[in-house]
XYZ file of C-alpha atoms in Angstrom:
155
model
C 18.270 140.331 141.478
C 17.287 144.064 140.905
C 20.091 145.901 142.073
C 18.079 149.064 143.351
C 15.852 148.836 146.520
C 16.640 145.511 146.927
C 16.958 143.770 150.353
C 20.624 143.577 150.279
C 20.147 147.316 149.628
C 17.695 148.337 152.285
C 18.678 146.056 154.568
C 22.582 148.015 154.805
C 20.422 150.813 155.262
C 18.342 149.635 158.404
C 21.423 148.040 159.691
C 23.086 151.758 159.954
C 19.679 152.952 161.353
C 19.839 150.662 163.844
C 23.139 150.591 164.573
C 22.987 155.191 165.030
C 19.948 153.940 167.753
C 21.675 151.271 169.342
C 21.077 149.911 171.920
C 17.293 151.224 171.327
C 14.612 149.297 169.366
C 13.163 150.232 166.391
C 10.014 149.061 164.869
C 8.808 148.589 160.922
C 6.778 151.995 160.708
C 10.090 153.319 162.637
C 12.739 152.165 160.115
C 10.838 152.715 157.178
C 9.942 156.264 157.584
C 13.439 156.512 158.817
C 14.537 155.213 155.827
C 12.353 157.582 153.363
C 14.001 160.619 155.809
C 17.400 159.222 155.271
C 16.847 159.052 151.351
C 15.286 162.596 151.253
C 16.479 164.606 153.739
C 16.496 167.736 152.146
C 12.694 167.488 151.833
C 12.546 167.725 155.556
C 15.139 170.477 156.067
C 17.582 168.142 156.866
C 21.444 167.453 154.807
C 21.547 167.428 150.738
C 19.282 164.246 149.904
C 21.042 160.716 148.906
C 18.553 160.466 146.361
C 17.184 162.502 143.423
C 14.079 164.025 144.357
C 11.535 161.989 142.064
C 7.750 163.094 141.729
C 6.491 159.816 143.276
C 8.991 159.538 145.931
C 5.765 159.339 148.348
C 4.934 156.030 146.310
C 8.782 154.541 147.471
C 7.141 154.836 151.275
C 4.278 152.249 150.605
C 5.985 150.028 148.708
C 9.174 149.646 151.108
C 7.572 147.882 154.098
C 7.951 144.172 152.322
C 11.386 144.346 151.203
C 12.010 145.862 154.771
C 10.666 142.993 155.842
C 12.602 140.840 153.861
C 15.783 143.222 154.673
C 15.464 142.394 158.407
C 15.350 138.358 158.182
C 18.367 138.379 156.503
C 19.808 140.944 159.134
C 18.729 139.000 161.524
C 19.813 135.774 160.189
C 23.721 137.040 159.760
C 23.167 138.072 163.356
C 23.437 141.997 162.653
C 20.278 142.324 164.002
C 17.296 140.742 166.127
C 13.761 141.127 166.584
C 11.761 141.786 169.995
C 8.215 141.986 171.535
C 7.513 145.196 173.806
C 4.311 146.632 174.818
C 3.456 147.955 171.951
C 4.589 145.224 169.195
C 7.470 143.675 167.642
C 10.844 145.743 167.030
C 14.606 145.452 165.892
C 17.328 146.087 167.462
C 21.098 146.017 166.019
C 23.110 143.737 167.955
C 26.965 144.104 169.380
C 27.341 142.754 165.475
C 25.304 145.368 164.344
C 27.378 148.762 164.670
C 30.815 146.536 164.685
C 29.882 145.598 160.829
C 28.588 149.397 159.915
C 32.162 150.627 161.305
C 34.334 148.709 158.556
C 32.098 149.749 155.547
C 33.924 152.560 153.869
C 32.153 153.470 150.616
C 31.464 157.335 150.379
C 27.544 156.502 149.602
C 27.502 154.767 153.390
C 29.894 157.577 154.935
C 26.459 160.108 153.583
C 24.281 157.413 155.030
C 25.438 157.355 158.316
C 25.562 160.895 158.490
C 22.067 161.574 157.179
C 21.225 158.492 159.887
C 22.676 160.443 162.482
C 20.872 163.206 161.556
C 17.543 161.555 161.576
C 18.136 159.868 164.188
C 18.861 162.370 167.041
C 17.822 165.164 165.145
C 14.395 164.453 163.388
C 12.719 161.300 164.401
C 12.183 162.463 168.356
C 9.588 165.132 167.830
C 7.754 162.903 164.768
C 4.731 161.271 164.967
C 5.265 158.309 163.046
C 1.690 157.402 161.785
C 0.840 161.068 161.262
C 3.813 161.852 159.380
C 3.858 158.582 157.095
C -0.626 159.269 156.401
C 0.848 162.659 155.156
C 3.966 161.551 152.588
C 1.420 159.375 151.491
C -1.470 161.407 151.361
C 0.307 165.111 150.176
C 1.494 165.578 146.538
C 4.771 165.719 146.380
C 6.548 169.486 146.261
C 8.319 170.349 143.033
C 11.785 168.975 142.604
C 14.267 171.066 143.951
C 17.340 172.750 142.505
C 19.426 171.235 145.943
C 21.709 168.988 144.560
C 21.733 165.152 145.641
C 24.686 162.894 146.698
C 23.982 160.346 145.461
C 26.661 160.420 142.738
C 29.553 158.585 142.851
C 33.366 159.060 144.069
């Protein structure tokens, strides 16, 4: 199992994403731009990123929607999380699980996630266009790394 970007991985990540929107939905193109924001905030003037700014860190965005994917089913099958139809498609929700499970994890690395989830949450992700945004990670070179630190680094 690669340890990095796995399921296991993303799918801790989405669970804290959907536990900050809870009881909202969210849906794939949701989390996983959500996700890329939560990873790199600092590139969108948000807290010190989680994660070193790389020069194809735009690359991460495309190839994240499968093991999303994958991260959800087994979210959903430990009954963290479930999936619904609404008007416009299918979309996750955390269940009453969901934000009870996020509470007891007490790493540092998931005390800067939910904070940077928060963040992107309430702060960011209401005035985004989803599609627009993602056709534009993907689409724009990537600015230079940064000198902002990361905190990603362990405690």
């Amino acid at each position: 199992m690669k340890p990095l970007n796995s399921p296991l991985e993303i799918g801790v990540r989405a669970l804290v994403l959907l536990s900050e929107s809870h009881p909202d939905a969210l849906d794939l193109a949701q989390l996983a731009l959500l996700d890329h924001a939560v990873l790199h905030s600092a590139e969108f003037d948000g807290p010190p990123s989680l994660h070193p700014d790389l020069p194809a860190r735009s690359g991460e965005l495309g190839l994240k929607r499968t093991v999303l994917e994958q991260a959800l089913l087994v979210l959903i099958r430990a009954g963290l999380a479930e999936l619904e139809a609404d008007g416009t498609g299918l979309a996750y929700r955390a269940t009453e699980r969901g934000p009870a499970f996020v509470d007891v994890l007490e790493a540092p690395y998931v005390l800067r996630l939910r904070e940077r989830a928060e963040w992107a949450v309430h702060q960011w992700a209401p005035d985004i266009d989803v599609r627009a945004t993602t056709q534009s990670l993907l689409t724009t070179p990537p600015a230079p790394a940064t000198s902002r630190p990361f905190e990603g680094h362990r405690e």
